[in-house]
PDB file of C-alpha atoms in Angstrom:
ATOM      1  CA  ARG A   1      17.103  17.042  15.115  1.00  0.00           C
ATOM      2  CA  ARG A   2      13.375  17.730  15.311  1.00  0.00           C
ATOM      3  CA  CYS A   3      12.925  16.381  11.775  1.00  0.00           C
ATOM      4  CA  VAL A   4      14.911  13.242  12.562  1.00  0.00           C
ATOM      5  CA  ALA A   5      12.914  12.724  15.747  1.00  0.00           C
ATOM      6  CA  ALA A   6       9.637  13.214  13.858  1.00  0.00           C
ATOM      7  CA  ALA A   7      10.677  10.742  11.161  1.00  0.00           C
ATOM      8  CA  LEU A   8      11.708   8.184  13.770  1.00  0.00           C
ATOM      9  CA  LEU A   9       8.438   8.633  15.684  1.00  0.00           C
ATOM     10  CA  TYR A  10       6.416   8.205  12.497  1.00  0.00           C
ATOM     11  CA  THR A  11       8.368   5.086  11.529  1.00  0.00           C
ATOM     12  CA  ALA A  12       8.131   3.595  15.015  1.00  0.00           C
ATOM     13  CA  THR A  13       4.377   4.216  15.184  1.00  0.00           C
ATOM     14  CA  ALA A  14       3.829   2.600  11.781  1.00  0.00           C
ATOM     15  CA  HIS A  15       5.880  -0.467  12.683  1.00  0.00           C
ATOM     16  CA  LEU A  16       4.203  -0.822  16.080  1.00  0.00           C
ATOM     17  CA  GLY A  17       0.816  -0.761  14.390  1.00  0.00           C
ATOM     18  CA  ALA A  18       2.019  -3.321  11.829  1.00  0.00           C
ATOM     19  CA  VAL A  19       3.146  -5.698  14.573  1.00  0.00           C
ATOM     20  CA  ILE A  20      -0.213  -5.468  16.351  1.00  0.00           C
ATOM     21  CA  PHE A  21      -2.288  -5.903  13.180  1.00  0.00           C
ATOM     22  CA  TYR A  22      -0.100  -8.824  12.101  1.00  0.00           C
ATOM     23  CA  ALA A  23      -0.562 -10.508  15.471  1.00  0.00           C
ATOM     24  CA  ILE A  24      -4.341 -10.060  15.356  1.00  0.00           C
ATOM     25  CA  GLU A  25      -5.116 -10.719  11.692  1.00  0.00           C
ATOM     26  CA  GLY A  26      -2.307 -12.970  10.437  1.00  0.00           C
ATOM     27  CA  GLY A  27      -3.430 -16.204  12.080  1.00  0.00           C
ATOM     28  CA  GLU A  28      -7.096 -15.634  11.279  1.00  0.00           C
ATOM     29  CA  GLU A  29      -6.373 -15.009   7.617  1.00  0.00           C
ATOM     30  CA  ARG A  30      -4.177 -18.104   7.308  1.00  0.00           C
ATOM     31  CA  ALA A  31      -6.859 -20.295   8.901  1.00  0.00           C
ATOM     32  CA  ARG A  32      -9.478 -18.914   6.523  1.00  0.00           C
ATOM     33  CA  ALA A  33      -7.149 -19.337   3.562  1.00  0.00           C
ATOM     34  CA  VAL A  34      -6.490 -22.997   4.339  1.00  0.00           C
ATOM     35  CA  ALA A  35     -10.211 -23.694   4.854  1.00  0.00           C
ATOM     36  CA  PHE A  36     -11.066 -21.882   1.619  1.00  0.00           C
ATOM     37  CA  GLN A  37      -8.551 -23.893  -0.401  1.00  0.00           C
ATOM     38  CA  GLU A  38      -9.772 -27.186   1.123  1.00  0.00           C
ATOM     39  CA  GLN A  39     -13.382 -26.378   0.262  1.00  0.00           C
ATOM     40  CA  LEU A  40     -12.391 -25.331  -3.241  1.00  0.00           C
ATOM     41  CA  GLN A  41     -10.530 -28.599  -3.773  1.00  0.00           C
ATOM     42  CA  GLN A  42     -13.453 -30.669  -2.475  1.00  0.00           C
ATOM     43  CA  ARG A  43     -15.904 -28.965  -4.822  1.00  0.00           C
ATOM     44  CA  ARG A  44     -13.502 -29.345  -7.713  1.00  0.00           C
ATOM     45  CA  GLU A  45     -13.152 -33.074  -7.063  1.00  0.00           C
ATOM     46  CA  LEU A  46     -16.933 -33.485  -6.978  1.00  0.00           C
ATOM     47  CA  VAL A  47     -17.339 -31.706 -10.300  1.00  0.00           C
ATOM     48  CA  GLU A  48     -14.472 -33.630 -11.888  1.00  0.00           C
ATOM     49  CA  ALA A  49     -16.032 -36.898 -10.740  1.00  0.00           C
ATOM     50  CA  ALA A  50     -19.267 -35.932 -12.458  1.00  0.00           C
ATOM     51  CA  LEU A  51     -17.344 -35.118 -15.638  1.00  0.00           C
ATOM     52  CA  VAL A  52     -15.043 -38.130 -15.557  1.00  0.00           C
ATOM     53  CA  ASN A  53     -16.034 -39.257 -19.060  1.00  0.00           C
ATOM     54  CA  ASP A  54     -16.121 -35.791 -20.607  1.00  0.00           C
ATOM     55  CA  THR A  55     -12.535 -34.669 -21.196  1.00  0.00           C
ATOM     56  CA  THR A  56     -13.577 -31.503 -23.025  1.00  0.00           C
ATOM     57  CA  ALA A  57     -15.723 -30.331 -20.117  1.00  0.00           C
ATOM     58  CA  ARG A  58     -12.948 -31.151 -17.626  1.00  0.00           C
ATOM     59  CA  ALA A  59     -10.442 -29.107 -19.623  1.00  0.00           C
ATOM     60  CA  ALA A  60     -12.884 -26.192 -19.731  1.00  0.00           C
ATOM     61  CA  LEU A  61     -13.384 -26.496 -15.964  1.00  0.00           C
ATOM     62  CA  ASP A  62      -9.625 -26.424 -15.321  1.00  0.00           C
ATOM     63  CA  ALA A  63      -9.257 -23.333 -17.489  1.00  0.00           C
ATOM     64  CA  LEU A  64     -12.156 -21.584 -15.717  1.00  0.00           C
ATOM     65  CA  VAL A  65     -10.781 -22.336 -12.243  1.00  0.00           C
ATOM     66  CA  SER A  66      -7.339 -21.061 -13.261  1.00  0.00           C
ATOM     67  CA  GLN A  67      -8.815 -17.827 -14.629  1.00  0.00           C
ATOM     68  CA  LEU A  68     -10.876 -17.299 -11.470  1.00  0.00           C
ATOM     69  CA  ASP A  69      -7.836 -17.931  -9.269  1.00  0.00           C
ATOM     70  CA  GLU A  70      -5.708 -15.500 -11.268  1.00  0.00           C
ATOM     71  CA  TYR A  71      -8.361 -12.767 -11.132  1.00  0.00           C
ATOM     72  CA  ALA A  72      -9.090 -13.238  -7.436  1.00  0.00           C
ATOM     73  CA  ASN A  73      -5.411 -13.200  -6.488  1.00  0.00           C
ATOM     74  CA  SER A  74      -4.775 -10.097  -8.595  1.00  0.00           C
ATOM     75  CA  LYS A  75      -7.502  -8.293  -6.623  1.00  0.00           C
ATOM     76  CA  GLN A  76      -6.321  -9.788  -3.314  1.00  0.00           C
ATOM     77  CA  SER A  77      -9.878 -10.869  -2.637  1.00  0.00           C
ATOM     78  CA  ALA A  78      -9.517 -14.652  -2.312  1.00  0.00           C
ATOM     79  CA  PRO A  79      -7.513 -16.062   0.620  1.00  0.00           C
ATOM     80  CA  ASN A  80      -4.415 -17.874  -0.598  1.00  0.00           C
ATOM     81  CA  PRO A  81      -2.022 -19.485   1.917  1.00  0.00           C
ATOM     82  CA  ASP A  82       0.889 -18.677  -0.400  1.00  0.00           C
ATOM     83  CA  ALA A  83       0.003 -14.991  -0.796  1.00  0.00           C
ATOM     84  CA  LEU A  84      -1.493 -13.712   2.452  1.00  0.00           C
ATOM     85  CA  ASN A  85      -2.355 -10.050   2.837  1.00  0.00           C
ATOM     86  CA  TRP A  86      -1.725  -9.946   6.577  1.00  0.00           C
ATOM     87  CA  SER A  87       2.002 -10.642   6.492  1.00  0.00           C
ATOM     88  CA  PHE A  88       4.173  -8.137   8.336  1.00  0.00           C
ATOM     89  CA  GLY A  89       4.769  -6.267   5.075  1.00  0.00           C
ATOM     90  CA  GLY A  90       1.056  -6.251   4.310  1.00  0.00           C
ATOM     91  CA  SER A  91       0.273  -5.091   7.840  1.00  0.00           C
ATOM     92  CA  LEU A  92       2.760  -2.234   7.488  1.00  0.00           C
ATOM     93  CA  PHE A  93       1.200  -1.294   4.152  1.00  0.00           C
ATOM     94  CA  PHE A  94      -2.251  -1.291   5.789  1.00  0.00           C
ATOM     95  CA  VAL A  95      -1.042   0.887   8.674  1.00  0.00           C
ATOM     96  CA  LEU A  96       0.471   3.405   6.258  1.00  0.00           C
ATOM     97  CA  THR A  97      -2.833   3.672   4.389  1.00  0.00           C
ATOM     98  CA  ILE A  98      -4.470   4.550   7.724  1.00  0.00           C
ATOM     99  CA  MET A  99      -1.855   7.085   8.788  1.00  0.00           C
ATOM    100  CA  THR A 100      -1.907   8.791   5.383  1.00  0.00           C
ATOM    101  CA  THR A 101      -5.746   8.565   5.085  1.00  0.00           C
ATOM    102  CA  ILE A 102      -5.364   6.952   1.635  1.00  0.00           C
ATOM    103  CA  GLY A 103      -7.524   3.957   2.515  1.00  0.00           C
ATOM    104  CA  TYR A 104      -7.115   1.896  -0.666  1.00  0.00           C
ATOM    105  CA  GLY A 105      -9.477  -0.790   0.610  1.00  0.00           C
ATOM    106  CA  THR A 106      -7.637  -3.629  -1.141  1.00  0.00           C
ATOM    107  CA  PHE A 107      -8.001  -5.708   2.023  1.00  0.00           C
ATOM    108  CA  VAL A 108      -9.538  -5.152   5.442  1.00  0.00           C
ATOM    109  CA  PRO A 109      -9.516  -6.802   8.894  1.00  0.00           C
ATOM    110  CA  TYR A 110     -11.314 -10.117   9.334  1.00  0.00           C
ATOM    111  CA  THR A 111     -11.814  -9.849  13.083  1.00  0.00           C
ATOM    112  CA  LEU A 112     -13.779  -7.560  15.388  1.00  0.00           C
ATOM    113  CA  ALA A 113     -10.544  -6.872  17.274  1.00  0.00           C
ATOM    114  CA  GLY A 114      -8.940  -5.727  14.020  1.00  0.00           C
ATOM    115  CA  GLU A 115     -11.836  -3.375  13.281  1.00  0.00           C
ATOM    116  CA  VAL A 116     -11.648  -1.916  16.789  1.00  0.00           C
ATOM    117  CA  LEU A 117      -7.904  -1.450  16.315  1.00  0.00           C
ATOM    118  CA  VAL A 118      -8.536   0.465  13.088  1.00  0.00           C
ATOM    119  CA  VAL A 119     -10.596   2.992  15.072  1.00  0.00           C
ATOM    120  CA  VAL A 120      -8.083   3.256  17.922  1.00  0.00           C
ATOM    121  CA  PHE A 121      -4.999   3.329  15.741  1.00  0.00           C
ATOM    122  CA  GLY A 122      -6.714   5.663  13.309  1.00  0.00           C
ATOM    123  CA  LEU A 123      -7.100   8.264  16.041  1.00  0.00           C
ATOM    124  CA  VAL A 124      -3.593   7.779  17.422  1.00  0.00           C
ATOM    125  CA  GLY A 125      -1.920   7.344  14.041  1.00  0.00           C
ATOM    126  CA  LEU A 126      -3.528  10.422  12.527  1.00  0.00           C
ATOM    127  CA  ALA A 127      -2.484  12.519  15.524  1.00  0.00           C
ATOM    128  CA  VAL A 128       1.115  11.266  15.271  1.00  0.00           C
ATOM    129  CA  SER A 129       1.078  11.692  11.502  1.00  0.00           C
ATOM    130  CA  GLY A 130      -0.194  15.271  11.747  1.00  0.00           C
ATOM    131  CA  ALA A 131       2.369  16.252  14.377  1.00  0.00           C
ATOM    132  CA  CYS A 132       5.266  14.643  12.514  1.00  0.00           C
ATOM    133  CA  LEU A 133       4.312  16.100   9.152  1.00  0.00           C
ATOM    134  CA  THR A 134       4.038  19.566  10.697  1.00  0.00           C
ATOM    135  CA  VAL A 135       7.607  19.305  11.982  1.00  0.00           C
ATOM    136  CA  LEU A 136       8.892  17.865   8.699  1.00  0.00           C
ATOM    137  CA  ALA A 137       7.113  20.538   6.660  1.00  0.00           C
ATOM    138  CA  ASP A 138       8.684  23.266   8.812  1.00  0.00           C
ATOM    139  CA  GLY A 139      12.099  21.680   8.328  1.00  0.00           C
ATOM    140  CA  LEU A 140      11.552  21.460   4.562  1.00  0.00           C
ATOM    141  CA  ASP A 141      10.505  25.106   4.461  1.00  0.00           C
ATOM    142  CA  LYS A 142      13.665  26.212   6.288  1.00  0.00           C
ATOM    143  CA  ALA A 143      15.863  24.018   4.089  1.00  0.00           C
ATOM    144  CA  SER A 144      14.191  25.410   0.949  1.00  0.00           C
ATOM    145  CA  ILE A 145      14.780  28.982   2.062  1.00  0.00           C
ATOM    146  CA  ALA A 146      18.434  28.222   2.777  1.00  0.00           C
ATOM    147  CA  LEU A 147      18.775  26.625  -0.669  1.00  0.00           C
ATOM    148  CA  LEU A 148      17.249  29.632  -2.422  1.00  0.00           C
ATOM    149  CA  VAL A 149      19.433  32.043  -0.441  1.00  0.00           C
ATOM    150  CA  ARG A 150      22.522  30.136  -1.534  1.00  0.00           C
ATOM    151  CA  LEU A 151      21.471  29.752  -5.173  1.00  0.00           C
ATOM    152  CA  LEU A 152      20.040  33.238  -5.721  1.00  0.00           C
ATOM    153  CA  ARG A 153      22.379  35.093  -3.346  1.00  0.00           C
ATOM    154  CA  VAL A 154      19.541  36.994  -1.708  1.00  0.00           C
ATOM    155  CA  ASP A 155      18.815  37.622   1.949  1.00  0.00           C
ATOM    156  CA  LYS A 156      15.169  36.516   1.850  1.00  0.00           C
ATOM    157  CA  PRO A 157      13.577  34.897  -1.225  1.00  0.00           C
ATOM    158  CA  GLY A 158      10.055  36.059  -2.031  1.00  0.00           C
ATOM    159  CA  PRO A 159       6.957  33.859  -1.755  1.00  0.00           C
ATOM    160  CA  GLY A 160       6.764  33.480  -5.544  1.00  0.00           C
ATOM    161  CA  ARG A 161      10.192  31.884  -5.804  1.00  0.00           C
ATOM    162  CA  ARG A 162       9.517  29.680  -2.826  1.00  0.00           C
ATOM    163  CA  ALA A 163       6.232  28.537  -4.371  1.00  0.00           C
ATOM    164  CA  LEU A 164       8.013  27.671  -7.628  1.00  0.00           C
ATOM    165  CA  LEU A 165      10.588  25.666  -5.710  1.00  0.00           C
ATOM    166  CA  TYR A 166       7.894  23.755  -3.832  1.00  0.00           C
ATOM    167  CA  VAL A 167       6.040  22.976  -7.057  1.00  0.00           C
ATOM    168  CA  GLY A 168       9.271  21.812  -8.651  1.00  0.00           C
ATOM    169  CA  LEU A 169      10.152  19.592  -5.690  1.00  0.00           C
ATOM    170  CA  ALA A 170       6.647  18.114  -5.583  1.00  0.00           C
ATOM    171  CA  LEU A 171       6.711  17.390  -9.313  1.00  0.00           C
ATOM    172  CA  ALA A 172      10.174  15.834  -9.090  1.00  0.00           C
ATOM    173  CA  TYR A 173       9.078  13.628  -6.182  1.00  0.00           C
ATOM    174  CA  TRP A 174       5.926  12.661  -8.083  1.00  0.00           C
ATOM    175  CA  LEU A 175       7.924  11.664 -11.169  1.00  0.00           C
ATOM    176  CA  LEU A 176      10.561   9.830  -9.123  1.00  0.00           C
ATOM    177  CA  SER A 177       7.912   7.964  -7.151  1.00  0.00           C
ATOM    178  CA  GLY A 178       6.065   7.039 -10.337  1.00  0.00           C
ATOM    179  CA  GLY A 179       9.299   5.614 -11.714  1.00  0.00           C
ATOM    180  CA  ILE A 180       9.985   3.697  -8.486  1.00  0.00           C
ATOM    181  CA  PHE A 181       6.456   2.281  -8.413  1.00  0.00           C
ATOM    182  CA  ALA A 182       6.699   1.242 -12.070  1.00  0.00           C
ATOM    183  CA  ALA A 183      10.137  -0.355 -11.667  1.00  0.00           C
ATOM    184  CA  THR A 184       9.336  -2.307  -8.502  1.00  0.00           C
ATOM    185  CA  GLN A 185       5.813  -3.416  -9.436  1.00  0.00           C
ATOM    186  CA  GLY A 186       6.333  -4.350 -13.093  1.00  0.00           C
ATOM    187  CA  TRP A 187       4.093  -1.533 -14.365  1.00  0.00           C
ATOM    188  CA  ASP A 188       4.644   0.834 -17.260  1.00  0.00           C
ATOM    189  CA  PHE A 189       5.683   4.367 -16.323  1.00  0.00           C
ATOM    190  CA  PHE A 190       2.243   5.927 -16.819  1.00  0.00           C
ATOM    191  CA  THR A 191       0.642   3.374 -14.473  1.00  0.00           C
ATOM    192  CA  GLY A 192       3.282   4.169 -11.846  1.00  0.00           C
ATOM    193  CA  PHE A 193       2.734   7.895 -12.423  1.00  0.00           C
ATOM    194  CA  TYR A 194      -1.043   7.422 -12.165  1.00  0.00           C
ATOM    195  CA  TYR A 195      -0.689   5.359  -8.988  1.00  0.00           C
ATOM    196  CA  ALA A 196       1.531   8.053  -7.479  1.00  0.00           C
ATOM    197  CA  PHE A 197      -1.134  10.692  -8.190  1.00  0.00           C
ATOM    198  CA  VAL A 198      -3.958   8.570  -6.746  1.00  0.00           C
ATOM    199  CA  THR A 199      -1.784   7.962  -3.690  1.00  0.00           C
ATOM    200  CA  PHE A 200      -0.438  11.468  -3.025  1.00  0.00           C
ATOM    201  CA  SER A 201      -3.840  13.050  -3.578  1.00  0.00           C
ATOM    202  CA  THR A 202      -5.232  10.485  -1.036  1.00  0.00           C
ATOM    203  CA  ILE A 203      -7.955   9.531  -3.552  1.00  0.00           C
ATOM    204  CA  GLY A 204      -6.939   5.883  -3.086  1.00  0.00           C
ATOM    205  CA  PHE A 205      -9.138   4.032  -5.590  1.00  0.00           C
ATOM    206  CA  GLY A 206      -7.466   0.696  -4.804  1.00  0.00           C
ATOM    207  CA  HIS A 207      -7.642  -0.873  -8.286  1.00  0.00           C
ATOM    208  CA  TYR A 208      -3.822  -0.942  -8.303  1.00  0.00           C
ATOM    209  CA  THR A 209      -1.930  -2.070  -5.235  1.00  0.00           C
ATOM    210  CA  LEU A 210       1.669  -2.608  -4.217  1.00  0.00           C
ATOM    211  CA  SER A 211       3.291  -5.995  -3.963  1.00  0.00           C
ATOM    212  CA  TYR A 212       4.743  -5.648  -0.485  1.00  0.00           C
ATOM    213  CA  GLY A 213       6.305  -9.055   0.024  1.00  0.00           C
ATOM    214  CA  ASP A 214       9.796  -8.274  -1.316  1.00  0.00           C
ATOM    215  CA  GLY A 215      12.528  -5.628  -1.250  1.00  0.00           C
ATOM    216  CA  GLY A 216      10.976  -3.728  -4.130  1.00  0.00           C
ATOM    217  CA  GLY A 217       7.723  -3.493  -2.249  1.00  0.00           C
ATOM    218  CA  GLY A 218       9.568  -2.112   0.773  1.00  0.00           C
ATOM    219  CA  LEU A 219      11.173   0.571  -1.361  1.00  0.00           C
ATOM    220  CA  ALA A 220       7.814   1.475  -2.845  1.00  0.00           C
ATOM    221  CA  MET A 221       6.294   1.741   0.637  1.00  0.00           C
ATOM    222  CA  PHE A 222       9.099   4.120   1.611  1.00  0.00           C
ATOM    223  CA  PHE A 223       7.903   6.512  -1.104  1.00  0.00           C
ATOM    224  CA  LEU A 224       4.299   5.920  -0.026  1.00  0.00           C
TER     225      LEU A 224
END
Protein backbone atom coordinates (compact mmCIF):
# COMPACT_ATOMS: atom_id res chain seq x y z
CA ARG A 1 0.00 0.00 0.00
CA ARG A 2 2.84 2.39 0.78
CA CYS A 3 4.35 1.76 -2.66
CA VAL A 4 1.02 2.34 -4.39
CA ALA A 5 0.49 5.53 -2.40
CA ALA A 6 4.01 6.73 -3.25
CA ALA A 7 3.49 6.01 -6.95
CA LEU A 8 0.16 7.83 -6.93
CA LEU A 9 1.66 10.82 -5.11
CA TYR A 10 4.54 11.00 -7.59
CA THR A 11 2.16 10.77 -10.56
CA ALA A 12 -0.23 13.35 -9.11
CA THR A 13 2.61 15.79 -8.39
CA ALA A 14 3.99 15.42 -11.92
CA HIS A 15 0.59 15.98 -13.52
CA LEU A 16 -0.19 18.95 -11.28
CA GLY A 17 3.09 20.54 -12.29
CA ALA A 18 2.34 19.82 -15.96
CA VAL A 19 -1.04 21.54 -15.72
CA ILE A 20 0.49 24.65 -14.15
CA PHE A 21 3.39 24.87 -16.62
CA TYR A 22 1.00 24.32 -19.53
CA ALA A 23 -1.26 27.11 -18.30
CA ILE A 24 1.66 29.52 -17.90
CA GLU A 25 3.80 28.69 -20.93
CA GLY A 26 1.40 27.27 -23.53
CA GLY A 27 -0.25 30.53 -24.58
CA GLU A 28 3.01 32.47 -24.59
CA GLU A 29 4.72 29.91 -26.79
CA ARG A 30 1.84 29.81 -29.27
CA ALA A 31 1.81 33.61 -29.56
CA ARG A 32 5.56 33.65 -30.17
CA ALA A 33 5.28 30.81 -32.67
CA VAL A 34 2.63 32.61 -34.72
CA ALA A 35 4.62 35.87 -34.68
CA PHE A 36 7.79 34.02 -35.67
CA GLN A 37 6.11 32.33 -38.63
CA GLU A 38 4.56 35.63 -39.80
CA GLN A 39 7.93 37.38 -39.69
CA LEU A 40 9.58 34.48 -41.49
CA GLN A 41 6.97 34.61 -44.24
CA GLN A 42 7.32 38.38 -44.64
CA ARG A 43 11.09 38.14 -45.01
CA ARG A 44 10.74 35.27 -47.44
CA GLU A 45 8.34 37.26 -49.61
CA LEU A 46 10.74 40.21 -49.67
CA VAL A 47 13.63 38.02 -50.77
CA GLU A 48 11.52 36.23 -53.37
CA ALA A 49 10.41 39.58 -54.78
CA ALA A 50 14.05 40.58 -55.18
CA LEU A 51 14.76 37.29 -56.96
CA VAL A 52 11.64 37.26 -59.11
CA ASN A 53 13.62 36.91 -62.35
CA ASP A 54 16.18 34.44 -61.02
CA THR A 55 14.52 31.02 -60.81
CA THR A 56 17.75 29.26 -59.84
CA ALA A 57 18.30 31.55 -56.86
CA ARG A 58 14.66 31.16 -55.78
CA ALA A 59 14.95 27.37 -55.88
CA ALA A 60 18.13 27.55 -53.81
CA LEU A 61 16.36 29.83 -51.32
CA ASP A 62 13.43 27.41 -50.97
CA ALA A 63 15.82 24.52 -50.36
CA LEU A 64 17.77 26.51 -47.75
CA VAL A 65 14.62 27.55 -45.86
CA SER A 66 13.37 23.96 -45.85
CA GLN A 67 16.69 22.68 -44.49
CA LEU A 68 16.74 25.36 -41.78
CA ASP A 69 13.16 24.55 -40.79
CA GLU A 70 13.90 20.83 -40.60
CA TYR A 71 17.01 21.37 -38.47
CA ALA A 72 15.36 23.87 -36.14
CA ASN A 73 12.31 21.67 -35.60
CA SER A 74 14.48 18.61 -34.95
CA LYS A 75 16.23 20.54 -32.16
CA GLN A 76 12.95 22.03 -30.91
CA SER A 77 14.55 25.45 -31.03
CA ALA A 78 12.29 27.31 -33.46
CA PRO A 79 8.67 27.99 -32.46
CA ASN A 80 6.25 26.15 -34.73
CA PRO A 81 2.48 26.46 -34.17
CA ASP A 82 2.05 22.88 -35.38
CA ALA A 83 4.67 21.41 -33.04
CA LEU A 84 4.64 23.33 -29.77
CA ASN A 85 6.83 22.22 -26.89
CA TRP A 86 4.48 23.47 -24.18
CA SER A 87 1.58 21.14 -24.89
CA PHE A 88 0.32 19.15 -21.92
CA GLY A 89 2.52 16.22 -22.95
CA GLY A 90 5.52 18.50 -23.32
CA SER A 91 4.79 20.11 -19.96
CA LEU A 92 4.63 16.69 -18.32
CA PHE A 93 7.92 15.75 -19.96
CA PHE A 94 9.48 18.97 -18.65
CA VAL A 95 8.19 18.33 -15.12
CA LEU A 96 9.62 14.81 -15.14
CA THR A 97 13.04 16.15 -16.14
CA ILE A 98 12.87 18.43 -13.08
CA MET A 99 11.71 15.74 -10.66
CA THR A 100 14.36 13.29 -11.88
CA THR A 101 17.09 16.01 -12.08
CA ILE A 102 17.85 14.96 -15.69
CA GLY A 103 17.44 18.47 -17.07
CA TYR A 104 17.81 17.76 -20.79
CA GLY A 105 17.49 21.44 -21.67
CA THR A 106 15.73 20.78 -24.98
CA PHE A 107 13.32 23.61 -24.17
CA VAL A 108 12.88 26.02 -21.28
CA PRO A 109 10.25 28.48 -19.99
CA TYR A 110 9.66 31.70 -21.92
CA THR A 111 8.18 33.67 -19.04
CA LEU A 112 9.47 34.97 -15.71
CA ALA A 113 6.55 33.18 -14.03
CA GLY A 114 7.69 29.92 -15.61
CA GLU A 115 11.25 30.41 -14.36
CA VAL A 116 9.99 31.16 -10.85
CA LEU A 117 7.85 28.03 -11.02
CA VAL A 118 10.91 25.97 -11.95
CA VAL A 119 12.55 27.06 -8.67
CA VAL A 120 9.43 26.46 -6.57
CA PHE A 121 8.45 23.20 -8.21
CA GLY A 122 12.05 22.07 -8.23
CA LEU A 123 12.16 22.27 -4.44
CA VAL A 124 8.75 20.67 -3.95
CA GLY A 125 9.14 18.12 -6.74
CA LEU A 126 12.55 16.95 -5.58
CA ALA A 127 11.28 16.52 -2.03
CA VAL A 128 8.28 14.49 -3.24
CA SER A 129 10.49 12.52 -5.62
CA GLY A 130 12.99 11.68 -2.88
CA ALA A 131 10.30 10.58 -0.44
CA CYS A 132 8.47 8.47 -3.02
CA LEU A 133 11.60 6.82 -4.35
CA THR A 134 12.68 5.94 -0.80
CA VAL A 135 9.38 4.13 -0.23
CA LEU A 136 9.50 2.42 -3.63
CA ALA A 137 13.11 1.34 -3.13
CA ASP A 138 12.22 -0.19 0.25
CA GLY A 139 9.31 -2.03 -1.36
CA LEU A 140 11.55 -3.29 -4.17
CA ASP A 141 14.12 -4.49 -1.64
CA LYS A 142 11.49 -6.46 0.30
CA ALA A 143 10.03 -7.92 -2.90
CA SER A 144 13.52 -8.92 -4.08
CA ILE A 145 14.27 -10.68 -0.81
CA ALA A 146 10.97 -12.56 -1.00
CA LEU A 147 11.76 -13.59 -4.58
CA LEU A 148 15.21 -14.88 -3.65
CA VAL A 149 13.82 -16.77 -0.65
CA ARG A 150 11.30 -18.49 -2.90
CA LEU A 151 13.75 -19.25 -5.71
CA LEU A 152 16.74 -20.30 -3.60
CA ARG A 153 14.76 -21.82 -0.71
CA VAL A 154 16.82 -20.01 1.92
CA ASP A 155 15.72 -18.11 4.99
CA LYS A 156 17.78 -14.98 4.30
CA PRO A 157 19.71 -14.44 1.05
CA GLY A 158 23.16 -12.91 1.44
CA PRO A 159 24.11 -9.43 0.23
CA GLY A 160 26.05 -10.87 -2.72
CA ARG A 161 23.01 -12.61 -4.17
CA ARG A 162 20.85 -9.58 -3.57
CA ALA A 163 23.40 -7.37 -5.33
CA LEU A 164 23.43 -9.71 -8.33
CA LEU A 165 19.65 -9.61 -8.48
CA TYR A 166 19.62 -5.81 -8.37
CA VAL A 167 22.23 -5.60 -11.13
CA GLY A 168 20.23 -8.04 -13.22
CA LEU A 169 16.99 -6.13 -12.71
CA ALA A 170 18.66 -2.81 -13.52
CA LEU A 171 20.22 -4.23 -16.68
CA ALA A 172 16.92 -5.78 -17.77
CA TYR A 173 15.09 -2.49 -17.20
CA TRP A 174 17.82 -0.63 -19.09
CA LEU A 175 17.55 -2.98 -22.07
CA LEU A 176 13.74 -2.95 -22.02
CA SER A 177 13.65 0.84 -21.81
CA GLY A 178 16.16 1.14 -24.64
CA GLY A 179 13.92 -1.07 -26.76
CA ILE A 180 10.82 0.95 -25.84
CA PHE A 181 12.56 4.24 -26.63
CA ALA A 182 13.80 2.89 -29.97
CA ALA A 183 10.41 1.46 -30.95
CA THR A 184 8.36 4.53 -30.03
CA GLN A 185 10.77 7.18 -31.32
CA GLY A 186 11.86 5.58 -34.60
CA TRP A 187 15.47 5.12 -33.43
CA ASP A 188 17.75 2.14 -33.86
CA PHE A 189 18.26 0.00 -30.76
CA PHE A 190 21.68 1.41 -29.87
CA THR A 191 20.33 4.98 -29.92
CA GLY A 192 17.50 3.91 -27.61
CA PHE A 193 20.00 2.09 -25.38
CA TYR A 194 22.27 5.16 -25.36
CA TYR A 195 19.36 7.47 -24.57
CA ALA A 196 18.33 5.19 -21.70
CA PHE A 197 21.85 5.38 -20.24
CA VAL A 198 22.04 9.18 -20.58
CA THR A 199 18.62 9.38 -18.92
CA PHE A 200 19.04 6.91 -16.05
CA SER A 201 22.48 8.25 -15.19
CA THR A 202 20.87 11.77 -15.12
CA ILE A 203 23.63 13.03 -17.46
CA GLY A 204 20.90 14.42 -19.73
CA PHE A 205 22.84 15.78 -22.71
CA GLY A 206 19.64 16.69 -24.56
CA HIS A 207 20.82 16.00 -28.13
CA TYR A 208 18.12 13.30 -28.36
CA THR A 209 14.64 13.98 -27.05
CA LEU A 210 11.33 12.17 -26.86
CA SER A 211 8.41 12.89 -29.13
CA TYR A 212 5.75 13.31 -26.47
CA GLY A 213 2.73 14.20 -28.57
CA ASP A 214 1.37 10.68 -29.13
CA GLY A 215 0.72 7.38 -27.34
CA GLY A 216 4.23 6.15 -27.99
CA GLY A 217 5.64 9.23 -26.35
CA GLY A 218 3.44 8.61 -23.31
CA LEU A 219 4.74 5.07 -23.02
CA ALA A 220 8.31 6.30 -23.29
CA MET A 221 7.68 8.88 -20.56
CA PHE A 222 6.37 6.10 -18.32
CA PHE A 223 9.79 4.43 -18.52
CA LEU A 224 11.46 7.82 -18.01
